[in-house]
Coordinates of C-alpha atoms in Angstrom, one line a residue:
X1 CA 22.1 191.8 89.9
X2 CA 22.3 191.8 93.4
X3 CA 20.5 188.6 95.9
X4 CA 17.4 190.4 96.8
X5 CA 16.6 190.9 92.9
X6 CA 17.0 187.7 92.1
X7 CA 14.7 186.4 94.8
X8 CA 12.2 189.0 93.8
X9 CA 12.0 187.2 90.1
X10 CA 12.2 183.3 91.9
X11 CA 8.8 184.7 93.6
X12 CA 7.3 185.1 90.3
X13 CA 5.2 181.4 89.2
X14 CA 7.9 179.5 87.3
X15 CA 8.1 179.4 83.7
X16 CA 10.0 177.4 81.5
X17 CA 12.3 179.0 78.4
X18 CA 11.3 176.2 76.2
X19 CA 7.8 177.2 76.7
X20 CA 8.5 180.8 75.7
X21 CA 8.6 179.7 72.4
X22 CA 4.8 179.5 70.4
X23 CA 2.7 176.4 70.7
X24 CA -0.4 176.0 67.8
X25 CA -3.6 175.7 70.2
X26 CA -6.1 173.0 69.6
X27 CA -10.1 172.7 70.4
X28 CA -11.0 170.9 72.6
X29 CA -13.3 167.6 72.2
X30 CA -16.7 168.4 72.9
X31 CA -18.5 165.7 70.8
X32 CA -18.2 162.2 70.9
X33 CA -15.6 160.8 68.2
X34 CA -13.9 157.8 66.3
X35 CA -10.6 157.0 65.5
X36 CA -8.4 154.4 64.1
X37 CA -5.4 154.9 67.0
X38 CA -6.2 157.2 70.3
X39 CA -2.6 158.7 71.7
X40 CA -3.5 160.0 75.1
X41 CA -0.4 162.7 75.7
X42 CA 1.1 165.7 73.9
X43 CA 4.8 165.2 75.2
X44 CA 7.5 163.9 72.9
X45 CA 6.2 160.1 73.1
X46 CA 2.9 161.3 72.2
X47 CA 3.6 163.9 69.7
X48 CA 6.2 161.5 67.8
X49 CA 3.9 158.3 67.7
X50 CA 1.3 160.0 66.2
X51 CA 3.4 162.0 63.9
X52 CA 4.4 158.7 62.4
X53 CA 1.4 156.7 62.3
X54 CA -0.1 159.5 60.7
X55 CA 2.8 159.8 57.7
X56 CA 1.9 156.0 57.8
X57 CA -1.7 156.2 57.0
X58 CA -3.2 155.6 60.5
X59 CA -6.3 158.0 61.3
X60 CA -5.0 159.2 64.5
X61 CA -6.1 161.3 67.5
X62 CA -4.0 163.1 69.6
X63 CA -5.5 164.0 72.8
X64 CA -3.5 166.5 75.5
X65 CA -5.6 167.0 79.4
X66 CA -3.7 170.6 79.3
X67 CA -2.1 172.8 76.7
X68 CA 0.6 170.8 74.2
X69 CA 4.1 170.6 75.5
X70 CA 2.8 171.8 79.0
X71 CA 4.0 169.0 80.8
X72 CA 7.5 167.2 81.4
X73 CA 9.0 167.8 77.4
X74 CA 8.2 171.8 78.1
X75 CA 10.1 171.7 81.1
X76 CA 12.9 169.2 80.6
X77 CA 17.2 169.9 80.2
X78 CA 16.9 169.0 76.8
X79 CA 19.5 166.7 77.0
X80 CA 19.5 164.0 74.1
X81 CA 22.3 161.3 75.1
X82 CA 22.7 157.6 75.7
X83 CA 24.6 158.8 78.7
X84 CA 22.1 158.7 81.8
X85 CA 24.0 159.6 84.9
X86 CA 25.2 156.3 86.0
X87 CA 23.2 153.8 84.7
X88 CA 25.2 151.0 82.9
X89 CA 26.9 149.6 86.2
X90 CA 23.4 148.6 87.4
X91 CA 22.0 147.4 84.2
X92 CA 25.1 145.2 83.3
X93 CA 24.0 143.8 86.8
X94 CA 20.2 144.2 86.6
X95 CA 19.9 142.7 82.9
X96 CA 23.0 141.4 82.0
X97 CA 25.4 142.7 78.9
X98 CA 23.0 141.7 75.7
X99 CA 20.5 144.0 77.4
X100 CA 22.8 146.5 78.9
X101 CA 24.0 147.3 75.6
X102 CA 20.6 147.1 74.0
X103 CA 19.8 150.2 76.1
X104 CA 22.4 152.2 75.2
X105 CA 22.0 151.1 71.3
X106 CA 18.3 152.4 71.7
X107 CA 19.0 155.5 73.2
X108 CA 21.3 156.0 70.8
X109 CA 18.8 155.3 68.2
X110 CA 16.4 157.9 69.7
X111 CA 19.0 160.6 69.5
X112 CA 19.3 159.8 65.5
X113 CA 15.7 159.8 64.7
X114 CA 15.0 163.6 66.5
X115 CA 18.4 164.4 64.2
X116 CA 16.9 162.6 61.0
X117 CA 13.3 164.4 61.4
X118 CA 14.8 167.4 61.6
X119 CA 17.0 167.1 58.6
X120 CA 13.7 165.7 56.7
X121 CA 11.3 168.4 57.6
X122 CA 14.2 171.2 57.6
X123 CA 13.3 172.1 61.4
X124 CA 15.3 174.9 63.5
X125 CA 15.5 173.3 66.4
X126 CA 19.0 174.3 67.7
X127 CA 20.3 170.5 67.5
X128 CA 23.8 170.4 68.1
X129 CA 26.1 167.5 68.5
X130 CA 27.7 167.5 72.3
X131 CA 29.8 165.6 74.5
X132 CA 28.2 164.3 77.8
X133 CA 30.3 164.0 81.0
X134 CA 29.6 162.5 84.3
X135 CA 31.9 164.2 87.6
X136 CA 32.8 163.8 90.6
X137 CA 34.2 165.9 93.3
X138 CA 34.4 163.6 95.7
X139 CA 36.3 160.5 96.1
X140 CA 32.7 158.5 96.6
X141 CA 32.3 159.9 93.4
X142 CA 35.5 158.9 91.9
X143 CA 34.9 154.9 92.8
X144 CA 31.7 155.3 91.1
X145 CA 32.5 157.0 87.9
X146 CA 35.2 154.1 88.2
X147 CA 33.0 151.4 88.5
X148 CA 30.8 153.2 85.8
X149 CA 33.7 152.9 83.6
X150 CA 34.1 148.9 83.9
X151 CA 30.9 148.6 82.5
X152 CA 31.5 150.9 79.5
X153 CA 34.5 148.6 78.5
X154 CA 32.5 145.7 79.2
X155 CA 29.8 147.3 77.0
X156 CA 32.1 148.1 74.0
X157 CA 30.3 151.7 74.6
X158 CA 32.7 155.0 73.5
X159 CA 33.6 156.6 76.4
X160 CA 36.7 158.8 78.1
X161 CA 37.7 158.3 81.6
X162 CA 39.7 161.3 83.2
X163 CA 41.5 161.9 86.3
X164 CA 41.8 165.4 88.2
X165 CA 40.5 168.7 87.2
X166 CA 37.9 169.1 84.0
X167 CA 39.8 172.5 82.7
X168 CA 36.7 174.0 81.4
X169 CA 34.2 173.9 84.4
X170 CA 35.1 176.4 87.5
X171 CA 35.1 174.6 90.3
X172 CA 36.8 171.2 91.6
X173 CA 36.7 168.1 90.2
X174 CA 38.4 164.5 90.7
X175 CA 37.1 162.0 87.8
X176 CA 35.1 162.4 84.7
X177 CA 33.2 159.9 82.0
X178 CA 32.8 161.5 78.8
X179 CA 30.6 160.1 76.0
X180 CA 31.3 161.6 72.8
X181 CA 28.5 162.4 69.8
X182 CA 25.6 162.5 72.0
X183 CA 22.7 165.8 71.7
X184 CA 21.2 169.0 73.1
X185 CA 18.2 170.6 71.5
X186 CA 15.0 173.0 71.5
X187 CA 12.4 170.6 72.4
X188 CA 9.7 172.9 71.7
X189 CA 11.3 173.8 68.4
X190 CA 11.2 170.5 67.3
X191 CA 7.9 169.0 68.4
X192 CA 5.8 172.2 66.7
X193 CA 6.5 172.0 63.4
X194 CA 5.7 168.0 64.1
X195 CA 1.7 169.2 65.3
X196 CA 1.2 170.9 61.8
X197 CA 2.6 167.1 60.0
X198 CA -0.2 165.2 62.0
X199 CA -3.0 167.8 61.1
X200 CA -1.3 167.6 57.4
X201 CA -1.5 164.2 57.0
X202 CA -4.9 164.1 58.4
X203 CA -4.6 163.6 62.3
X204 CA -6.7 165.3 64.6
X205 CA -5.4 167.1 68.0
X206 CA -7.5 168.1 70.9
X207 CA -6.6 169.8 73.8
X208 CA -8.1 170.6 77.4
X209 CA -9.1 167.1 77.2
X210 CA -8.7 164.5 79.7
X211 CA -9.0 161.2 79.6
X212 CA -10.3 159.5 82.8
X213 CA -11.1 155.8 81.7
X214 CA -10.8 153.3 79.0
X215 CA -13.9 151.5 79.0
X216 CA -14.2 148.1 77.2
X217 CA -10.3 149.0 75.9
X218 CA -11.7 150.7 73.1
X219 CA -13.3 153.8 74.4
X220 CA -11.9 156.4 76.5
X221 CA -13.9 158.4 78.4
X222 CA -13.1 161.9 79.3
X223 CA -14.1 164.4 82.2
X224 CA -16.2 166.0 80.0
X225 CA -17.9 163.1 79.6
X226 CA -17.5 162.6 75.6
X227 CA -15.9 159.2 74.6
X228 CA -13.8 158.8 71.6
X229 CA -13.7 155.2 70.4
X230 CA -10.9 153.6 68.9
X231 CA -9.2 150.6 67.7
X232 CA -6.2 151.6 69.4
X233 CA -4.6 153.0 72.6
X234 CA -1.6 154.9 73.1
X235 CA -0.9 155.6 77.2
X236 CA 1.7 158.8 76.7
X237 CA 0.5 160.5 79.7
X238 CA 3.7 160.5 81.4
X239 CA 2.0 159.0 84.5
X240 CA -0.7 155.8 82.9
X241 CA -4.4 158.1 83.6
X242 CA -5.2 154.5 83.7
X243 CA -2.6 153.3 86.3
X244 CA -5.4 150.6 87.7
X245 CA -4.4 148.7 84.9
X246 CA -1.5 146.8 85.7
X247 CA -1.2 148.8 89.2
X248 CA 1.4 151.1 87.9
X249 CA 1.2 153.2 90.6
X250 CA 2.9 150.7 92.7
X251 CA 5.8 150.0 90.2
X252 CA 6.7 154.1 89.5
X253 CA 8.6 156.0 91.6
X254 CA 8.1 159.9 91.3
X255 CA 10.4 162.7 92.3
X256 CA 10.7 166.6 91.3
X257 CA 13.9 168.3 90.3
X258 CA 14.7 172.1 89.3
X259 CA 15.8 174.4 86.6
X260 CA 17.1 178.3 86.1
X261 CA 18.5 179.9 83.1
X262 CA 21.2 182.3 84.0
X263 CA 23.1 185.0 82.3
X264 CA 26.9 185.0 83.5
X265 CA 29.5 186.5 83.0
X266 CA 32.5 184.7 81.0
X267 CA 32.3 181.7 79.0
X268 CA 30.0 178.5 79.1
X269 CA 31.2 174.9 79.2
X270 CA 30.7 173.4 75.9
X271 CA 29.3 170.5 76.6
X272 CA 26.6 168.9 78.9
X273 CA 27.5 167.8 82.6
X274 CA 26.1 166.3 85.7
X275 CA 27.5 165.2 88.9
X276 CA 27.8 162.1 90.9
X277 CA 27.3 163.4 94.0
X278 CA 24.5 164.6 95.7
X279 CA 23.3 167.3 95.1
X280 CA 22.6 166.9 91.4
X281 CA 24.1 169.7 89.3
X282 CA 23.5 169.5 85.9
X283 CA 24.6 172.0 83.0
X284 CA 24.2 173.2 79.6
X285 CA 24.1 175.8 77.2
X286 CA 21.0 177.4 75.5
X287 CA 21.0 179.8 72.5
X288 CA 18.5 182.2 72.6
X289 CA 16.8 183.8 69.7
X290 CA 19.2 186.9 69.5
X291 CA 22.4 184.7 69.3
X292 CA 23.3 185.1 73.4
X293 CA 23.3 182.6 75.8
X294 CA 22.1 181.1 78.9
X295 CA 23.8 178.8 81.1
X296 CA 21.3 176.2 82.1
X297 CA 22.0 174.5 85.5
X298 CA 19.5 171.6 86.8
X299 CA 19.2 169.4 90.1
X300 CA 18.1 169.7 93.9
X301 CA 15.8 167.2 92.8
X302 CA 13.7 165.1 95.7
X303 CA 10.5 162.7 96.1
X304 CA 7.4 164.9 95.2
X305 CA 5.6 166.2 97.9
X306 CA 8.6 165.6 100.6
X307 CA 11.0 168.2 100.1
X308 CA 12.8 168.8 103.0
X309 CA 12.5 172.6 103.2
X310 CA 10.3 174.8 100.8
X311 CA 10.1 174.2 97.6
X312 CA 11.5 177.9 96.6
X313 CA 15.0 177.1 98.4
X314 CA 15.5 174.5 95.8
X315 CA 16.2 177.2 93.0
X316 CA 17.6 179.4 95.4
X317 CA 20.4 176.8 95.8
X318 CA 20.7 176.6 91.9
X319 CA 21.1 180.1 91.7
X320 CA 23.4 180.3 94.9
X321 CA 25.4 177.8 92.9
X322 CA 25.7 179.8 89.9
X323 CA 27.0 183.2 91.8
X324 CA 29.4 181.1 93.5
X325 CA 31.0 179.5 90.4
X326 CA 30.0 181.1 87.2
X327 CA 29.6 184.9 88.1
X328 CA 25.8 185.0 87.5
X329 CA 23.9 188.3 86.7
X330 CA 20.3 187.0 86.3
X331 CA 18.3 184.2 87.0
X332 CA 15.8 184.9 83.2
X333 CA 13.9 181.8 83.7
X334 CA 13.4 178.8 86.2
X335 CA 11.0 175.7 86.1
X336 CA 10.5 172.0 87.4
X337 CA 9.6 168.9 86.2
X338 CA 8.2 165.3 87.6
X339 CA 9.5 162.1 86.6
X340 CA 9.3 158.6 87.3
X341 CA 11.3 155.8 87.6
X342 CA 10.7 151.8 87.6
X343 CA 11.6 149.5 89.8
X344 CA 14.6 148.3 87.8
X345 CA 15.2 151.3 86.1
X346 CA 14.6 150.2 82.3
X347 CA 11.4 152.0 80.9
X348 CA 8.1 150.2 80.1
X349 CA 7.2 150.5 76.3
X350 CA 4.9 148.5 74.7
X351 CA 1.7 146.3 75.6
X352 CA 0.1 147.8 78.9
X353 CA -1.1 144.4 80.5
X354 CA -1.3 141.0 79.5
X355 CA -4.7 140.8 78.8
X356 CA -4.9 143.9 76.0
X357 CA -2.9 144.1 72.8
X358 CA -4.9 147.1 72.1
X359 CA -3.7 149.3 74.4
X360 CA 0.3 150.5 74.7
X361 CA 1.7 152.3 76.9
X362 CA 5.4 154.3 77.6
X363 CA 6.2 155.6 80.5
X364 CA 9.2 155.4 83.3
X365 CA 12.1 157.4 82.0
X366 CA 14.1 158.2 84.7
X367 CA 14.2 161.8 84.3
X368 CA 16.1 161.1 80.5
X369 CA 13.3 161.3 78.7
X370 CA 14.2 162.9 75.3
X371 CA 16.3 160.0 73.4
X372 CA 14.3 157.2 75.1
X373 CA 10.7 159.3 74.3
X374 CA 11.9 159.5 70.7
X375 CA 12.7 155.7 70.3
X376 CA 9.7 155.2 72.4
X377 CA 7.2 156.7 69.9
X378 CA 9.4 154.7 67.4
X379 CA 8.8 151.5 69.0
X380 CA 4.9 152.6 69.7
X381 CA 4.3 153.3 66.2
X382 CA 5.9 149.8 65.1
X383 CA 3.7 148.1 67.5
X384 CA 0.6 149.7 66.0
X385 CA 1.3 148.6 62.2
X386 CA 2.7 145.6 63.0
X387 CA 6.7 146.7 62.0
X388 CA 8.6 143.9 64.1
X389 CA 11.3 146.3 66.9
X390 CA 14.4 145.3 68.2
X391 CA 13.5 146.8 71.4
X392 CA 10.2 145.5 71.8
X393 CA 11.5 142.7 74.2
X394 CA 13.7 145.1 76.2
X395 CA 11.3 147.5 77.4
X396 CA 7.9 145.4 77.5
X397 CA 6.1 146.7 80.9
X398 CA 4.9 143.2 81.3
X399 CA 8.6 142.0 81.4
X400 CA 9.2 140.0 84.9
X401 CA 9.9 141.4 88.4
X402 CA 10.9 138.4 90.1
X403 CA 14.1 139.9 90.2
X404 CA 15.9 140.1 94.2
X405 CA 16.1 143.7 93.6
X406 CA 13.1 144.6 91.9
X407 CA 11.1 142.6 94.8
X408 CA 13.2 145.0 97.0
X409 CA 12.5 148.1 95.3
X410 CA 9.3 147.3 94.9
X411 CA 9.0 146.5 99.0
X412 CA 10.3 149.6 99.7
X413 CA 8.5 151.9 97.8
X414 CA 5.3 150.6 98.9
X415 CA 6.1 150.3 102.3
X416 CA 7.1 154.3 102.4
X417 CA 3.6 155.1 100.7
X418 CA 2.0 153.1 103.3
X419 CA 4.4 155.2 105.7
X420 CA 3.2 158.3 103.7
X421 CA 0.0 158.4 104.0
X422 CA -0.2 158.2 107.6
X423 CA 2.0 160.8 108.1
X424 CA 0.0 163.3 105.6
X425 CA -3.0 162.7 107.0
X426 CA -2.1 163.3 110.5
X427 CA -0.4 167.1 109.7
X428 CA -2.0 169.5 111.3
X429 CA -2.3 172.9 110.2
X430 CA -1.6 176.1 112.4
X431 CA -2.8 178.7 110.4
X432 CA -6.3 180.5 110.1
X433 CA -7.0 181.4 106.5
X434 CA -6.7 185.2 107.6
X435 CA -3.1 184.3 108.5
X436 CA -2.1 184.1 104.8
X437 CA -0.8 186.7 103.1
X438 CA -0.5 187.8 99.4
X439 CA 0.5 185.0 97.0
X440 CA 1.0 182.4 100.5
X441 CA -0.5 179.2 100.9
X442 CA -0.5 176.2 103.3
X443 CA -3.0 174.2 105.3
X444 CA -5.7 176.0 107.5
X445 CA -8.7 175.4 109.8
X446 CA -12.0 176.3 108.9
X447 CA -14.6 175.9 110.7
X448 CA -12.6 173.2 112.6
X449 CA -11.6 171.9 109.7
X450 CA -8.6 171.0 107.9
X451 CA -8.3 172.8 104.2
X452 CA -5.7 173.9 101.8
X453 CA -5.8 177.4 101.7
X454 CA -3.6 180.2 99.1
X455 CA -4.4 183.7 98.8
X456 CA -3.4 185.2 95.7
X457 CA -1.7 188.3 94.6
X458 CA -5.1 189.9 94.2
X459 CA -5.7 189.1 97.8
X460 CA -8.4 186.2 96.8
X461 CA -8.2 183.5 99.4
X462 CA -8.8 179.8 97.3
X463 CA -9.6 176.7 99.2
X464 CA -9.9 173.4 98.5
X465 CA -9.9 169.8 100.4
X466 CA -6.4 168.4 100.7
X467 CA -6.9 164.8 100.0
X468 CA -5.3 163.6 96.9
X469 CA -8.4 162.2 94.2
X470 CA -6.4 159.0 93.4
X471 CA -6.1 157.0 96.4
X472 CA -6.9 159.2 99.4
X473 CA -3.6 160.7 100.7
X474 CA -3.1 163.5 102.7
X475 CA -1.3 166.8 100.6
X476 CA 1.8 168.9 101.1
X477 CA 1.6 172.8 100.0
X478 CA 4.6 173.4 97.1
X479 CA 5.3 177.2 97.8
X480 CA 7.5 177.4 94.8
X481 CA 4.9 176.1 92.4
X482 CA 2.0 177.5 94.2
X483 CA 0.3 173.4 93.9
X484 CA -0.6 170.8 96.1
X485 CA 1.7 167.6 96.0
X486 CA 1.2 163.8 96.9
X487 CA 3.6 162.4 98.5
X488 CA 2.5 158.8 97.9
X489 CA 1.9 158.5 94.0
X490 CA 3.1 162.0 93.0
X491 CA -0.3 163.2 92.2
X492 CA -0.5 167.6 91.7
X493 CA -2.9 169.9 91.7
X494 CA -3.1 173.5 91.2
X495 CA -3.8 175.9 94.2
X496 CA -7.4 175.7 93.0
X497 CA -7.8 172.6 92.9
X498 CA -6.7 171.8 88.8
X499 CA -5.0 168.0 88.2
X500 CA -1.7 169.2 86.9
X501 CA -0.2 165.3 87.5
X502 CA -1.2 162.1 87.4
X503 CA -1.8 159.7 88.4
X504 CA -5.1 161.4 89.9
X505 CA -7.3 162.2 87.0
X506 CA -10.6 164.0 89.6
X507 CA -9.7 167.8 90.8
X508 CA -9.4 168.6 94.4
X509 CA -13.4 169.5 95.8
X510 CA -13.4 173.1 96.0
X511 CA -13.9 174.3 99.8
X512 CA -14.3 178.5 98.9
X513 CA -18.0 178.0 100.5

């Protein structure tokens, strides 16, 4: 496959192969409802909670704004490890080593409960046991993956440190970090089979229905203004839809990050890698349905909304990466996905605020959400029937921040959205709306007036007001994804104006008038 063809299929809208596979639709809620427990999110937090408070005996109500497994699970690496980049070097400082190793024992558990539902309920989901490795190529990399290592002897956590060249990946390395026994899976594969369980043990599931509010903490309100009232709340939104409480907003970091699956020539590195140094390359396998296989490569992540060049160049440097070093043929699939990130970097699972024991929340992952989401909806569940969790301590969201670096991180973020929002609402667009051409988008004047504008490959020209529905900022144009991005709370909307990303929960005011 030659350059040219490749960037003919990168200008397609992305799709993700996990998505490929079938999804059961729902209906969605158009009366007013009850319900024991509420779980606002059909991701893997979502989907597993309610699977087992339904097998528990819980009426439960799963509630998805979009389509099921449309957001970050559909279009994650589907990596399921304990080994998160480099991570344990800053929590052995962050938390100290009782906690430190609490999060790797967690994770750890996660990855066992996706293996022991799919043993129980005899799911294909292509789980297969993997190493993970951490690399560098650089000798910046190599102190890091050393100091990495300290804290996995500190920790007592299995691991294999390596000098020199990793013999099965085709391109230089200095250092390596293996963990052993960790995960890779089908996410899609897994979660579906878990949808007919809830409706089987009695569950209900609604789609294309969005929660906006939670009003008295026992009643959620949605944009199509039915409530559903509950005893019980689960937040697994990804992003809190209800972010005012507890001012998550300022506490979550958001960024974007890429994915293609390729065809190449020659073999694939058993295992699943990702590099130290910047920028992020991260590989895998995937089996597809007629025994052949993809090489999966991930990274060029950055803030949402503040890319530094179009979005499209981010896969286009995947894919340049994968003709450089694995000979490949055909880029068959790309996609992104958002993720967040707390201040100190440990999740937040459990009770939302201080002041409500009736509504939980899980969010925060730090783009290694599959382990962590599964323990999550573990922990979730416990909370609900009153099971006492290990982790419950470890990853409470009301947990202090007095730390010296979570005040810092916490300074810094919100001083670059005050920075942010200045700056995206003083862009000013250069185009006239009869400057875009098919399937192009980008801010316009109209009538004087600033607008986002994207005419479509059927030539119609879509327009809508660019400032973010949550709290005001200015929007940048995501040519790759054909949305609208904030840059100061991550917020996305389609190019017609759509939420596709919390925290905003209003769509963008159509401007085609």
């Amino acid at each position: 496959m030659t350059y040219n063809e490749t960037e003919t299929h990168l200008a397609h809208f992305p799709e993700s192969y996990w998505r490929t596979h079938p999804v059961p639709h729902y209906p969605q809620m158009v009366a007013d409802g009850t319900t024991e427990i509420a779980v606002i999110g059909g991701g893997i937090v979502g989907i597993i909670t309610a699977y087992l408070l339904a097998k528990s005996g819980k009426n439960v109500a799963l509630v998805e704004a979009r389509e099921i497994l449309s957001g970050v699970t559909g279009n994650t690496t589907a990596k399921i490890t304990a080994q998160h980049a480099l991570i344990y070097a800053e929590l052995l400082q962050t938390f100290g080593k009782e906690k430190a190793k609490q999060y790797y024992n967690a994770n750890i558990d996660g990855l066992q409960l996706i293996e022991k539902i799919a043993h129980e309920l005899a799911i294909d989901c292509n789980f297969e046991k993997k190493k993970a490795v951490v690399f560098a190529t650089s000798e910046d990399g190599e102190k890091q993956i050393r100091k990495e290592v300290r804290a996995y002897q500190a920790l007592e956590i299995p691991g294999r440190f390596s000098m020199g060249q990793l013999p099965e990946l085709p391109f230089e390395t200095v250092a390596a970090l293996t963990m052993p026994y960790q995960a890779q899976f089908h996410p899609v594969k897994f979660l579906a089979p878990l949808l007919d369980e809830i409706i089987k043990y009695g569950g209900t599931i609604h789609e294309q229905t969005r929660a906006v509010n939670i009003k008295d903490k026992t009643h959620i309100e949605m944009e199509n203004g039915k409530t559903l009232v509950c005893e019980k709340v689960v937040v697994a939104s990804h992003f809190p839809f209800n972010d005012f409480d507890g001012f998550y907003f300022t506490k979550l970091s958001i960024s974007r990050s890429y994915g293609i699956a390729a065809r190449v020539n020659g073999a694939i590195p058993d295992g699943m890698y990702i590099s130290v140094d910047s920028p992020t390359r991260s590989l895998r396998s995937i089996t597809d349905t007629d025994g052949s296989s993809f090489l999966l490569i991930g990274g060029d992540g950055h803030q949402t909304g503040k890319s530094k060049t179009d979005t499209q160049e981010h896969y286009r440097n995947l894919e340049k990466f994968g003709r450089n070093h694995f000979d490949l043929q055909e880029v068959a699939y790309h996609w992104s996905a958002q993720d967040m990130t707390t201040t100190d970097k440990m999740p937040y699972i459990g009770q939302m605020t201080n002041d409500s024991s009736d509504i939980l929340v899980a969010t925060g992952f730090n783009k290694w959400g599959m382990a962590a989401g599964a323990l999550a909806g573990q922990l979730l569940a416990d909370r609900v029937i009153g099971k006492q969790n290990d982790y419950e301590t470890l990853f409470d969201p009301t947990r202090s921040k007095h730390k010296p670096k979570d005040i810092q991180q916490f300074a810094k973020k919100n001083i670059a959205v005050g920075k942010d929002f200045i700056v995206s609402k003083a862009k000013r667009p250069d185009l006239m709306p009869d400057d875009l051409g098919l399937d192009e988008g980008g801010l316009v004047t109209v009538d004087g007036k600033k607008v986002g504008g994207y005419r479509d490959k059927q030539g119609e020209l879509h327009l809508v007001k660019t400032t973010c529905t949550h709290l005001g900022c200015g929007l940048s144009w995501n040519d790759a994804e054909r949305s609208w991005d904030c840059p100061c709370h991550g917020s996305r909307f389609s190019y017609s104006g759509e939420v596709l990303n919390g925290p905003a929960v209003k769509p963008l005011p159509k401007m085609d008038d």
